[in-house]
The first five atom37 places (N, CA, C, CB, O) and aatype in JSON, in Angstrom:
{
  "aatype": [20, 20, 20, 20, 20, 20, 20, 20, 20, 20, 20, 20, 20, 20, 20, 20, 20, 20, 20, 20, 20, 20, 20, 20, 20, 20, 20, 20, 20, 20, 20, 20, 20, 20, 20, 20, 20, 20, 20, 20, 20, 20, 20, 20, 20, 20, 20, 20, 20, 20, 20, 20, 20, 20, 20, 20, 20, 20, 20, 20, 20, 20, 20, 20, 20, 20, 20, 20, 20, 20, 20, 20, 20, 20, 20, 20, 20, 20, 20, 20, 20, 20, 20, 20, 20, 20, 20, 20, 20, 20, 20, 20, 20, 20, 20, 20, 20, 20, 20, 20, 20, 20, 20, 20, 20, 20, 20, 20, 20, 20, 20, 20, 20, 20, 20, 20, 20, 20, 20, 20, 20, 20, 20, 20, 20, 20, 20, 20, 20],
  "atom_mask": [
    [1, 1, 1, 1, 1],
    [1, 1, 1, 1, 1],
    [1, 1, 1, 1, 1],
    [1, 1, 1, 1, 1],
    [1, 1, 1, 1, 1],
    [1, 1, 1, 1, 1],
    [1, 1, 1, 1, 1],
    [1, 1, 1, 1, 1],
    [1, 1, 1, 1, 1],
    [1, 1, 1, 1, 1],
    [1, 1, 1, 1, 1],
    [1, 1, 1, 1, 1],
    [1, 1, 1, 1, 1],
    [1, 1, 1, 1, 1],
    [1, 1, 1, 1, 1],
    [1, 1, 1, 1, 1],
    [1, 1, 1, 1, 1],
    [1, 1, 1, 1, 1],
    [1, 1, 1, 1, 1],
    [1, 1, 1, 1, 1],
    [1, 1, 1, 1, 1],
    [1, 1, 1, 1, 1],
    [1, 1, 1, 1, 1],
    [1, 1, 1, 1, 1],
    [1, 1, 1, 1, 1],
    [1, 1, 1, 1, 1],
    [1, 1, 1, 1, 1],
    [1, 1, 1, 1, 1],
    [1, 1, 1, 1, 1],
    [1, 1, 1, 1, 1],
    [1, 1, 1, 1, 1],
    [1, 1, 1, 1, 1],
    [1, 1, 1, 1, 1],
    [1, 1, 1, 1, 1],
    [1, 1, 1, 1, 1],
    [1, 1, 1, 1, 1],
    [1, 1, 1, 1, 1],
    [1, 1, 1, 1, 1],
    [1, 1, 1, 1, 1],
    [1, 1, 1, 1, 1],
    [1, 1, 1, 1, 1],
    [1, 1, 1, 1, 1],
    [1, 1, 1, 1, 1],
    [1, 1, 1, 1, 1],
    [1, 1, 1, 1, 1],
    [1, 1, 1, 1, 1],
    [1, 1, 1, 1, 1],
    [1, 1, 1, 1, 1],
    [1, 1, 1, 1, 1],
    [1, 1, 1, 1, 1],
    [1, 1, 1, 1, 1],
    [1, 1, 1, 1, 1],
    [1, 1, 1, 1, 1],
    [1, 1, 1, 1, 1],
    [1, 1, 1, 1, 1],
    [1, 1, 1, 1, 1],
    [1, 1, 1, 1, 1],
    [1, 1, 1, 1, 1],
    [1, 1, 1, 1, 1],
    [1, 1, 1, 1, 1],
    [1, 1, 1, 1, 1],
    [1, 1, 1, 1, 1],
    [1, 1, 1, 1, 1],
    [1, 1, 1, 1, 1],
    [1, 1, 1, 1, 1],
    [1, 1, 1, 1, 1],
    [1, 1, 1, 1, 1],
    [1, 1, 1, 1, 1],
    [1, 1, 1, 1, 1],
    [1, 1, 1, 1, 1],
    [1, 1, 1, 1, 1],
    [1, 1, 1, 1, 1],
    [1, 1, 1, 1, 1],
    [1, 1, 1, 1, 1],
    [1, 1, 1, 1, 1],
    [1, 1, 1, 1, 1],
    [1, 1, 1, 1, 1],
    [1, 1, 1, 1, 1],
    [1, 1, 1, 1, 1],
    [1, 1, 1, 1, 1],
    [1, 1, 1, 1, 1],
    [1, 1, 1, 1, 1],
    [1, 1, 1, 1, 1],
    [1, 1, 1, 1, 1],
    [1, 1, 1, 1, 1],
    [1, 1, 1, 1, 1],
    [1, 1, 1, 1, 1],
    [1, 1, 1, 1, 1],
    [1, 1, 1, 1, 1],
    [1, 1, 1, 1, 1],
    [1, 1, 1, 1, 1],
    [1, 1, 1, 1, 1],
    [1, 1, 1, 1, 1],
    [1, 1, 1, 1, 1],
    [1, 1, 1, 1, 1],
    [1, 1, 1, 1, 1],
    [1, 1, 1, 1, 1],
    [1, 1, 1, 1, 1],
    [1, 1, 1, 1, 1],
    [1, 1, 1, 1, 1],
    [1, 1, 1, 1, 1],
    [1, 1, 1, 1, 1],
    [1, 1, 1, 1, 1],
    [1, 1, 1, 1, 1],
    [1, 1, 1, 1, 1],
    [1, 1, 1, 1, 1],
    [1, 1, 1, 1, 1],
    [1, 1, 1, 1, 1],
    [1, 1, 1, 1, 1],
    [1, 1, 1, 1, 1],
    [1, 1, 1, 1, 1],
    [1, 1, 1, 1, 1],
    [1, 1, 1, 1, 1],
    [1, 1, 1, 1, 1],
    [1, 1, 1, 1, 1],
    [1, 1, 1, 1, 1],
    [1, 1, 1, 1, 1],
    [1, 1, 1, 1, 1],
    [1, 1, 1, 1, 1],
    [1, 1, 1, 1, 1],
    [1, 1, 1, 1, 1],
    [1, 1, 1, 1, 1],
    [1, 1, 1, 1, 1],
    [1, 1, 1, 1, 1],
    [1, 1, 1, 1, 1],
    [1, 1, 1, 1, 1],
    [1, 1, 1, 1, 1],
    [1, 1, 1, 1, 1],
    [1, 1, 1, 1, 1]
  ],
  "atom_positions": [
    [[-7.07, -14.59, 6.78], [-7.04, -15.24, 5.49], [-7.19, -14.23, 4.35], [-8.13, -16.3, 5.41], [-6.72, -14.37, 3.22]],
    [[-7.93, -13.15, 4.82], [-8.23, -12.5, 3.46], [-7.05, -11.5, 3.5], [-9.85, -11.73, 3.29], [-6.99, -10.93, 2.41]],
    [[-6.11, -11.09, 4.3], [-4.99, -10.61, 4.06], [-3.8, -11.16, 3.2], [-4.68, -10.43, 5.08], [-3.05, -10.64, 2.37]],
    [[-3.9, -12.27, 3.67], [-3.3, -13.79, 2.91], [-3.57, -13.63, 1.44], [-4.18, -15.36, 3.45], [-2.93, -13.1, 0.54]],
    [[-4.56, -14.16, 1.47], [-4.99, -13.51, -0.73], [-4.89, -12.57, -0.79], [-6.46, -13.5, -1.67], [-4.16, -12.56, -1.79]],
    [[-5.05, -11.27, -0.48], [-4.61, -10.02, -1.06], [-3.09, -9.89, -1.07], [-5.21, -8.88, -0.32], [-2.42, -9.36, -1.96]],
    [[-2.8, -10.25, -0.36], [-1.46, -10.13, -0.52], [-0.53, -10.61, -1.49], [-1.08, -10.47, 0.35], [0.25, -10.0, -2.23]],
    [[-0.95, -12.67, -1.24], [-0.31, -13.21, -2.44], [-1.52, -12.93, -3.86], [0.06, -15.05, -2.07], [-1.75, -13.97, -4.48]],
    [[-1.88, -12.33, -4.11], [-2.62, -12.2, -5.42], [-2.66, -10.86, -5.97], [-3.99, -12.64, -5.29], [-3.0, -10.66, -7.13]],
    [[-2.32, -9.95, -5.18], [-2.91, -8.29, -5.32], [-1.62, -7.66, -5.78], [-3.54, -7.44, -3.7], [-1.19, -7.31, -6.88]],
    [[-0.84, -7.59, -3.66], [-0.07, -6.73, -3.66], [1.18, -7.4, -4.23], [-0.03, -6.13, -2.43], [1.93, -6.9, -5.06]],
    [[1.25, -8.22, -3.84], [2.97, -8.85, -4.21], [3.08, -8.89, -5.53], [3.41, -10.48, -3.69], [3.99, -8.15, -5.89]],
    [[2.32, -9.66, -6.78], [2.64, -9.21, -8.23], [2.66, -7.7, -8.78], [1.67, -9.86, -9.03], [3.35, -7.2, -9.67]],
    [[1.54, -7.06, -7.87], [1.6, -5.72, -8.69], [3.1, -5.25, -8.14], [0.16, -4.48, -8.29], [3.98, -4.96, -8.95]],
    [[3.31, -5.19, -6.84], [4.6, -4.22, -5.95], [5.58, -4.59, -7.23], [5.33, -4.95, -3.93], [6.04, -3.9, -8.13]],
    [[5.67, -5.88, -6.93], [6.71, -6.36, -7.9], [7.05, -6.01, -9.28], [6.52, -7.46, -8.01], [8.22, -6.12, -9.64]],
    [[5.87, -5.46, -10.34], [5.35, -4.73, -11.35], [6.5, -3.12, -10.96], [3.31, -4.63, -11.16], [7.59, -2.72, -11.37]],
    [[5.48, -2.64, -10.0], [6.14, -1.75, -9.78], [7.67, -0.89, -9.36], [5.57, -1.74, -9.42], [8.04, 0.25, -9.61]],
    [[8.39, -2.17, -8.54], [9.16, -1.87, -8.28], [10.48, -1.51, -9.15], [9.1, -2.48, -7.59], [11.44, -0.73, -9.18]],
    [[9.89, -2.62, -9.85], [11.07, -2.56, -11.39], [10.55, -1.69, -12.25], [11.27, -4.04, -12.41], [11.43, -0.92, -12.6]],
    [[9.7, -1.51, -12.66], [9.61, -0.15, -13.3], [9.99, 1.35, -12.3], [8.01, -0.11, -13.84], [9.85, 2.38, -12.97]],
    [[10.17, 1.44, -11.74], [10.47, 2.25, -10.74], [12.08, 2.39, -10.8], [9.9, 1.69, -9.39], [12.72, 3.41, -10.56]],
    [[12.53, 1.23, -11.16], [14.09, 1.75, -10.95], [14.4, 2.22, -12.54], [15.34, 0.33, -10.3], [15.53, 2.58, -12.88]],
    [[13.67, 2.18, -13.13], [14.06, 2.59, -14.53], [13.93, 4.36, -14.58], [12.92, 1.74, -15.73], [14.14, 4.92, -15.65]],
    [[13.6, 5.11, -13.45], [13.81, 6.33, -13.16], [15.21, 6.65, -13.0], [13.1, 6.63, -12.13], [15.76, 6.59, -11.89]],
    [[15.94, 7.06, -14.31], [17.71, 7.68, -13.85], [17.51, 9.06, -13.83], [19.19, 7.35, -15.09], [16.65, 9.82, -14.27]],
    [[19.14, 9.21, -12.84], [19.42, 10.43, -12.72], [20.25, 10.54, -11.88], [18.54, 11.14, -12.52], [20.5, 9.45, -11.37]],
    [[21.04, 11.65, -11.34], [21.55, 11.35, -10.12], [21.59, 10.34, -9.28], [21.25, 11.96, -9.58], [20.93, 9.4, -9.73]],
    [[22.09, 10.09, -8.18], [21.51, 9.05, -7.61], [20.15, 9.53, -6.65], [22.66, 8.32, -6.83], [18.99, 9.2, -6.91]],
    [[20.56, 10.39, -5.48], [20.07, 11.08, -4.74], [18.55, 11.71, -5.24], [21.09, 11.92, -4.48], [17.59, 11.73, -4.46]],
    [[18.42, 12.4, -7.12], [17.86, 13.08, -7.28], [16.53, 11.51, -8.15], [18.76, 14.48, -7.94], [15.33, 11.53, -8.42]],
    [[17.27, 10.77, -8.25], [16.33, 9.42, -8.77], [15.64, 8.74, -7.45], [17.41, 8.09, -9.63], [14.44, 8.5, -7.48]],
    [[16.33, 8.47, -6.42], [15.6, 8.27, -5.12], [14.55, 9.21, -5.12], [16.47, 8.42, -3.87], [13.44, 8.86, -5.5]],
    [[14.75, 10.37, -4.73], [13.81, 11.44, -4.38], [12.45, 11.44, -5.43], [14.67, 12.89, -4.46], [11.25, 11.58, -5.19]],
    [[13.14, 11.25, -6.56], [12.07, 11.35, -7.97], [11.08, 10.11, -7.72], [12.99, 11.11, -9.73], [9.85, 10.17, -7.72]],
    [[12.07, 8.73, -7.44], [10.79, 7.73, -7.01], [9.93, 7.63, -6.06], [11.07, 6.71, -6.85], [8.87, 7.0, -6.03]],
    [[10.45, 8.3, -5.24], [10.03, 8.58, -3.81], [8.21, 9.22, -4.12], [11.36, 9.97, -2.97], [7.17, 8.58, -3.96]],
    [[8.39, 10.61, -4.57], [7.38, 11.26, -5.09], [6.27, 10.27, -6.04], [8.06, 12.38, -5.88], [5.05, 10.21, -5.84]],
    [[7.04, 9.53, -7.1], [6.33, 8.97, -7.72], [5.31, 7.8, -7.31], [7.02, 8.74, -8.45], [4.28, 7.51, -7.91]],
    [[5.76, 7.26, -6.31], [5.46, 6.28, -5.61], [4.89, 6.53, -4.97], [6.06, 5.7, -5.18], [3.81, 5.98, -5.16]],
    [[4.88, 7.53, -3.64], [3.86, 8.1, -2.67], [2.86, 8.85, -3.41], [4.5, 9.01, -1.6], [1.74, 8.81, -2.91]],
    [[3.07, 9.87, -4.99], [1.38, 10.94, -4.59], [1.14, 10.0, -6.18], [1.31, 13.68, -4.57], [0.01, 10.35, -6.51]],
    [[1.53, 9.26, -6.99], [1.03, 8.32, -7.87], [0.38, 7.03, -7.6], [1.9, 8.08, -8.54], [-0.84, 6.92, -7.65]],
    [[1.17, 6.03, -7.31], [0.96, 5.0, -7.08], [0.39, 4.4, -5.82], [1.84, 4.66, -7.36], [-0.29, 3.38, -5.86]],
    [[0.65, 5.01, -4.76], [-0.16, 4.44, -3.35], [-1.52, 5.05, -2.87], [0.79, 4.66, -2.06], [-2.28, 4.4, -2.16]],
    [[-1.75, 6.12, -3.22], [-3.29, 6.46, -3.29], [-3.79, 5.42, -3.7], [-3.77, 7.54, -4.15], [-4.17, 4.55, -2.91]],
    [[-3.89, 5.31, -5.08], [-4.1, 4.15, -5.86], [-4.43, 2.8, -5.37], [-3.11, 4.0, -6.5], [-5.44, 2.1, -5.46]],
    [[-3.29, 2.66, -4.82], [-3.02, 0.81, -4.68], [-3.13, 1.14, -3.27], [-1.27, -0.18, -5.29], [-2.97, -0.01, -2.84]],
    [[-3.27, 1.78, -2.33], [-4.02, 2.23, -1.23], [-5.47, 1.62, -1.13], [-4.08, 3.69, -1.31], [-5.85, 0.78, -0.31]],
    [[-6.12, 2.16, -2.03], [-7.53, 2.52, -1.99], [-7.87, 0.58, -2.67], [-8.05, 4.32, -3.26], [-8.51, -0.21, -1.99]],
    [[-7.43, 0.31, -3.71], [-7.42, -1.52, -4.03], [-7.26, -2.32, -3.31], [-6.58, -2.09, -4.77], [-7.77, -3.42, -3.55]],
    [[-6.41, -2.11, -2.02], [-5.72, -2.75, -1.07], [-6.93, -2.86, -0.16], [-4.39, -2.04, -0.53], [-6.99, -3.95, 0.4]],
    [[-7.94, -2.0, 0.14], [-9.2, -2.1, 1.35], [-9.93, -2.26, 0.65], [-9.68, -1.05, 2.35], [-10.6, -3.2, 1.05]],
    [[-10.43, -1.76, -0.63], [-11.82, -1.98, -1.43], [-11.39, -3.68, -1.52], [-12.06, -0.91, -3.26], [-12.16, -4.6, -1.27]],
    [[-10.28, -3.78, -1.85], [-10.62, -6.12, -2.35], [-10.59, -6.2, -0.53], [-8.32, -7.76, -3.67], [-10.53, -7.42, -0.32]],
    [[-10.59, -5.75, 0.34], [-10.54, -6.63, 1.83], [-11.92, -6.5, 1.98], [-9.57, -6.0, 3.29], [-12.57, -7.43, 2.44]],
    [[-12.36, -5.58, 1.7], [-13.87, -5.29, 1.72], [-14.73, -6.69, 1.19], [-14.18, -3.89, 0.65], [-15.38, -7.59, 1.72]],
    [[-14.31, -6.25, -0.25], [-14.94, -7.72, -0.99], [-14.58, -8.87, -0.48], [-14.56, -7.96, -2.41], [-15.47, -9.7, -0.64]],
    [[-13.15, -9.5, 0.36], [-13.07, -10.64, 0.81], [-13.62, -10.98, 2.06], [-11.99, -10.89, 0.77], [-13.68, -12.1, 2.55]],
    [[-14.07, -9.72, 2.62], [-15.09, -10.04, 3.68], [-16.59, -10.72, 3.53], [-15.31, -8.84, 4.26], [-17.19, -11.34, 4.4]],
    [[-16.91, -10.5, 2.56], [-18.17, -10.35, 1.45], [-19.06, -9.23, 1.41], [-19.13, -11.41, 1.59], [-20.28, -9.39, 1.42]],
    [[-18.72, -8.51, 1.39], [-19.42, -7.06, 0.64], [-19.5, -6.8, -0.5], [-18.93, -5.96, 0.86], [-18.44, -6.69, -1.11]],
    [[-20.79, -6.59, -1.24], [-21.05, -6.54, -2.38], [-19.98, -5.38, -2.65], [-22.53, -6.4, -2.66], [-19.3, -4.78, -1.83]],
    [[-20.05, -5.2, -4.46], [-18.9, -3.68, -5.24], [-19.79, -2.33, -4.08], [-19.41, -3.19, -8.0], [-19.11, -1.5, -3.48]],
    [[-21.0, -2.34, -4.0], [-21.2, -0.82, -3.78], [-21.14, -0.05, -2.32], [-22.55, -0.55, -4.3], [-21.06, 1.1, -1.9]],
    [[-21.23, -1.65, -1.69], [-20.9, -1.66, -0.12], [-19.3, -1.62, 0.16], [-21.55, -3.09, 0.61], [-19.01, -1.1, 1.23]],
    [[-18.64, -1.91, -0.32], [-17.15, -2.23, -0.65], [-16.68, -0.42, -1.01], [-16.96, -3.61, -2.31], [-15.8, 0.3, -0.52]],
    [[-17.26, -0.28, -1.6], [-16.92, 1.13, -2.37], [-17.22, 2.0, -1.13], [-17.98, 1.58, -3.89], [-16.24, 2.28, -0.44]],
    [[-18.37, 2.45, -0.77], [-19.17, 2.97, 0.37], [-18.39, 3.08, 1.42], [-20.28, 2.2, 0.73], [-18.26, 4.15, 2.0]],
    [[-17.83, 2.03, 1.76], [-16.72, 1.83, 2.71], [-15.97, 2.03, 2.27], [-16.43, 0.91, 3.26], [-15.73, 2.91, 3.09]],
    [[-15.04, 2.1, 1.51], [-13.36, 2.27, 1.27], [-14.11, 4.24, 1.23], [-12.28, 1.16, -0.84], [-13.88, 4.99, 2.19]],
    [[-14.61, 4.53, 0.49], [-15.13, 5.92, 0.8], [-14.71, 7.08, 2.05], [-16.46, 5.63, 1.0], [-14.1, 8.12, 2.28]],
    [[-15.55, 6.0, 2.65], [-15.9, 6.55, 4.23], [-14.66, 6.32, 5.2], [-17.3, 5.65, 4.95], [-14.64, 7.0, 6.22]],
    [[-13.78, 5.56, 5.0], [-12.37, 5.0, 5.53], [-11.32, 5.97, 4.52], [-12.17, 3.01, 5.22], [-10.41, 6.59, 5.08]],
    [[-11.4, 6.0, 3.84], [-9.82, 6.31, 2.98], [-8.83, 7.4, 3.68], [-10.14, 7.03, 1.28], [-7.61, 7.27, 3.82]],
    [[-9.77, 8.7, 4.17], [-8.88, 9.82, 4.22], [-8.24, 9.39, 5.58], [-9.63, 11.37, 4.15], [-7.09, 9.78, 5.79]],
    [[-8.82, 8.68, 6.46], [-8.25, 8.27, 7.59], [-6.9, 7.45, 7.44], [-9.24, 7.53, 8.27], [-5.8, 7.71, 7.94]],
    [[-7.3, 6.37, 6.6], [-6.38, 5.74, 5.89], [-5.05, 5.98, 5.55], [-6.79, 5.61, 5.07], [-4.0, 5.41, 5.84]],
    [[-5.34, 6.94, 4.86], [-4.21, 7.61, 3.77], [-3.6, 8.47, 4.85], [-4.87, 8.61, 2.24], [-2.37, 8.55, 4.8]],
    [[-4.25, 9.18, 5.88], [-3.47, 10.04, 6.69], [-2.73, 9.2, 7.75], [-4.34, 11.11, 7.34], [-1.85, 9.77, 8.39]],
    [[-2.94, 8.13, 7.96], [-1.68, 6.78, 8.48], [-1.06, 6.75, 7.75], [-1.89, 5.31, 8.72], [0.01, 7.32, 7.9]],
    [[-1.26, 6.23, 6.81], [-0.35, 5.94, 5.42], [0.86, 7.2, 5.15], [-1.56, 5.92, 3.89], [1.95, 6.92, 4.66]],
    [[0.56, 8.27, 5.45], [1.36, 9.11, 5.01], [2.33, 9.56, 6.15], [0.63, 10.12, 4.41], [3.13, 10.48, 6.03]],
    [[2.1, 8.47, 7.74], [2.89, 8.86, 8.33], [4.13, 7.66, 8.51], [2.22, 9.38, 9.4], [5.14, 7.96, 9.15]],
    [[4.01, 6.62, 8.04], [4.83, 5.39, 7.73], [5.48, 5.32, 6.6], [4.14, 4.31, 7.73], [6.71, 5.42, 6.57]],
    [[4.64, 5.13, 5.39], [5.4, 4.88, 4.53], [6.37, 5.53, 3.44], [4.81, 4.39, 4.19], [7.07, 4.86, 2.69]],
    [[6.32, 6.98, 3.45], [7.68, 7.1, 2.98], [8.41, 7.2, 3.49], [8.0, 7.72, 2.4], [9.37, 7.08, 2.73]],
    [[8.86, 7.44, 4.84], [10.39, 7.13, 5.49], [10.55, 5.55, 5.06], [10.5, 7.35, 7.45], [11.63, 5.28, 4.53]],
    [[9.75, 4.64, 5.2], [9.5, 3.29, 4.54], [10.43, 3.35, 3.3], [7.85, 3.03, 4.11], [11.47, 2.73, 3.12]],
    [[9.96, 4.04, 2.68], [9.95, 4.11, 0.69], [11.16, 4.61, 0.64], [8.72, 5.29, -0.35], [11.81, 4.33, -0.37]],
    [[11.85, 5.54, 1.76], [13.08, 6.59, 1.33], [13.75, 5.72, 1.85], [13.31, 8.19, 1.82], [14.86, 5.84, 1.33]],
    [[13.79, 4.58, 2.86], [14.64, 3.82, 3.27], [14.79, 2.76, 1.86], [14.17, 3.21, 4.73], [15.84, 3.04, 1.27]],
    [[14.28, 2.01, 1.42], [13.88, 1.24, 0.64], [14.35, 1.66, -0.63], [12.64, 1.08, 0.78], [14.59, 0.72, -1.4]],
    [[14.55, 2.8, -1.08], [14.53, 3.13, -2.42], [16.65, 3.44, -2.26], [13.11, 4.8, -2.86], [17.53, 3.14, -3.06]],
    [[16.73, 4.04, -1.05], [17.95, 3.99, -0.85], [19.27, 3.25, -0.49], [17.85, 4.46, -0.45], [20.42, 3.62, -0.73]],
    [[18.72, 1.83, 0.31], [19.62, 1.46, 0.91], [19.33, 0.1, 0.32], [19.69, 1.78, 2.35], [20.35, -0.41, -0.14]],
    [[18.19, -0.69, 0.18], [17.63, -2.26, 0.01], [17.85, -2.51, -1.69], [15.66, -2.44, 0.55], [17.37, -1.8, -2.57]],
    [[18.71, -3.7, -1.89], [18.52, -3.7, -3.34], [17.52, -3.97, -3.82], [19.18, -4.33, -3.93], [16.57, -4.31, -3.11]],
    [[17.41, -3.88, -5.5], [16.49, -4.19, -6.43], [15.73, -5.41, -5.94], [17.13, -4.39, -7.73], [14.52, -5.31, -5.73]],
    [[16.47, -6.72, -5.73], [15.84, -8.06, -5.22], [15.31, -7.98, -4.02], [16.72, -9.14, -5.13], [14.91, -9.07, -3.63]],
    [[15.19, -7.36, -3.51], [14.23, -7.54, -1.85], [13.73, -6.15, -1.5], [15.33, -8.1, -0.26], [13.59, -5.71, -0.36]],
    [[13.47, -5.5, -2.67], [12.51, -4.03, -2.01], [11.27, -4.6, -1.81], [12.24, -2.53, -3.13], [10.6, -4.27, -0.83]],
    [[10.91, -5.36, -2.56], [9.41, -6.02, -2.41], [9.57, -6.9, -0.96], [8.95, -7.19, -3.94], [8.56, -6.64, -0.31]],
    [[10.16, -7.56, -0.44], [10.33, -8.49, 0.36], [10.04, -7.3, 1.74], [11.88, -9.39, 0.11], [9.05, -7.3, 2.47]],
    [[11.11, -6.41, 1.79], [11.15, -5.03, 2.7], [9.73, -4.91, 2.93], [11.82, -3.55, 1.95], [9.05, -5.47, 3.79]],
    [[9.29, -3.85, 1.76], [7.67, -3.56, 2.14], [7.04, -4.96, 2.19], [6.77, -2.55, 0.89], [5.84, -4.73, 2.01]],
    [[7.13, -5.75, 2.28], [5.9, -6.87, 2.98], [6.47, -7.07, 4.24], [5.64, -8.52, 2.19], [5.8, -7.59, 5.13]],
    [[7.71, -6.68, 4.42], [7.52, -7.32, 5.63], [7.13, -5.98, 7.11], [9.12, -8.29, 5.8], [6.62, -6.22, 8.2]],
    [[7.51, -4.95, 6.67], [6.59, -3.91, 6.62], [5.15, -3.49, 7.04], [6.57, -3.81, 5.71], [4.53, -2.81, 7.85]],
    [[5.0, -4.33, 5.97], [3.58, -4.48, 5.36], [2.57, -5.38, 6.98], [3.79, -5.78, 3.49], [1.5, -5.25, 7.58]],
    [[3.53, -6.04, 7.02], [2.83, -6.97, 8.44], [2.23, -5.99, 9.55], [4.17, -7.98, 9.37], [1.18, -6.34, 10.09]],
    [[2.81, -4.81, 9.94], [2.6, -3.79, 10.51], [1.39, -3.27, 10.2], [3.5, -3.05, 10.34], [0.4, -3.3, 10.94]],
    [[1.47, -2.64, 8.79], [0.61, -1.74, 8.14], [-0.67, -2.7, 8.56], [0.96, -1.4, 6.38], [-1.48, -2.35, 9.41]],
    [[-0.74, -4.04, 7.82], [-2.12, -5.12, 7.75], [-2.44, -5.06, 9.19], [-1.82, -6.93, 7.18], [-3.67, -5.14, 9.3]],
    [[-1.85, -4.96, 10.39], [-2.72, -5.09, 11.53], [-3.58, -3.86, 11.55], [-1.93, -5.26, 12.85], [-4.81, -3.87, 11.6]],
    [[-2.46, -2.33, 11.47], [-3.62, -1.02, 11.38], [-5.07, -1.46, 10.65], [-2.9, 0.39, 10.33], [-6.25, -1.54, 10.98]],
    [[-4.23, -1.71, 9.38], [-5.56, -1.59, 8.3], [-6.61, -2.99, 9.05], [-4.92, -2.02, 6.12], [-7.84, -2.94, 9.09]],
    [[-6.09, -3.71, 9.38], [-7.35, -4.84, 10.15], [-8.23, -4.19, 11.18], [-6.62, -6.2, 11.09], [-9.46, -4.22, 11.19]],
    [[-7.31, -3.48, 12.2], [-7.84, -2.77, 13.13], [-8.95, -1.59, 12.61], [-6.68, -2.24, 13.85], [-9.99, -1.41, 13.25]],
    [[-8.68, -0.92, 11.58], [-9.09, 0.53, 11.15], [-10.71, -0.41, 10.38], [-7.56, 1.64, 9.74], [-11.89, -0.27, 10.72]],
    [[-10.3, -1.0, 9.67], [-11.8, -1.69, 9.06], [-12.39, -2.63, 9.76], [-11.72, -2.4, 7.75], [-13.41, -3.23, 9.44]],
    [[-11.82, -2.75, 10.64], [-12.51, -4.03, 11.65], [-13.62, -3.43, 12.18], [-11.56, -4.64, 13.0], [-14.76, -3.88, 12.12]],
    [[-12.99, -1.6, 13.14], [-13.54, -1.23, 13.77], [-14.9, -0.05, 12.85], [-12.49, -0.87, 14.72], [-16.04, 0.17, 13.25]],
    [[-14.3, 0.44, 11.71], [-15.19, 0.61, 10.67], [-16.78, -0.11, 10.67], [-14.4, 0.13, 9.53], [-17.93, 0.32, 10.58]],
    [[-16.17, -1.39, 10.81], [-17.15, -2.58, 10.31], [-18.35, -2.26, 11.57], [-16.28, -4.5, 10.37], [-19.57, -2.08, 11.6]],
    [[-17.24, -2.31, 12.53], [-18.65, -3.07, 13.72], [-19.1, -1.39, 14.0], [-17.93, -4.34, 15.84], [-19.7, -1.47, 15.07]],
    [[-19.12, -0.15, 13.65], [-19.44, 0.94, 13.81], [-20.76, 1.05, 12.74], [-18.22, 1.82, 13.66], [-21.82, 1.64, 12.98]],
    [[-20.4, 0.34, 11.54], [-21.58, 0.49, 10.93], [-22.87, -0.07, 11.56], [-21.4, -0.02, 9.74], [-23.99, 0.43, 11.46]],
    [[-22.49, -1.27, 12.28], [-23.34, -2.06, 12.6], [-24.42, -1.79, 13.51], [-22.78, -2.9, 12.94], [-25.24, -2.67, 13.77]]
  ]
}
C-alpha cells in the first residue's frame, strides 16, 4: 500500500513534472538525449531517489529523524543499484518512447525497481531490529 501512495502522489506527478521539462532540452538529436540523460541521472534521481525511501520510511511510520537515519544508512547501497538499471532505462526511454508514455515506461519499470527497494528496506528494517 505504501508503494501505492508514493507512487500515485509522489512519483507519478513529479516524473510527469519532469519529463516535460526535460524535453525542452534541444539540440541535436543524439546530443539532447545524451544531455538529458546526464541531467536526469547525476541531477534529478539522487534527489528523487533519496524522497522516494525517506516518504516509504514515513509510510511505514517512522518519525522525520528515524526516516532520515535510515534513508542515510541505505542510500549509497541504493543508489549503487540504481545506477546499474536505470540509465540504460533512461537512454532507452529518452530515445525510442514518446513524450506521452515516458512516464508510463518508467512505472512500469518502476514495478521492478519497488520490489528491490521493498526488499533492500524491508531487510534494512528487520536488521535494525
Amino acid at each position: 500500500m505504501r508503494f501505492f501512495v508514493n507512487a500515485c502522489f509522489w512519483n507519478a506527478p513529479i516524473l510527469s513534472i519532469w519529463i516535460k521539462r526535460l524535453e525542452r532540452v534541444k539540440g541535436p538529436s543524439n546530443y539532447a538525449i545524451w544531455k538529458r540523460l546526464a541531467l536526469d541521472q547525476l541531477l534529478f534521481a539522487p534527489i528523487f531517489t533519496g524522497t522516494i525511501v525517506f516518504n516509504l520510511r514515513l509510510l511505514e511510520g517512522n518519525g522525520i529523524k528515524s526516516a532520515y537515519k535510515r534513508l542515510c544508512r541505505d542510500y549509497t547501497d541504493i543508489m549503487t543499484n540504481f545506477y546499474k538499471l536505470w540509465p540504460v532505462v533512461q537512454l532507452i526511454n529518452y530515445s525510442f518512447v514518446p513524450l506521452n508514455y515516458r512516464v508510463v515506461f518508467i512505472q512500469a519499470v518502476a514495478l521492478l525497481w519497488n520490489v528491490y527497494l521493498s526488499f533492500a528496506t524491508q531487510i534494512s528494517m528487520v536488521q535494525t531490529r
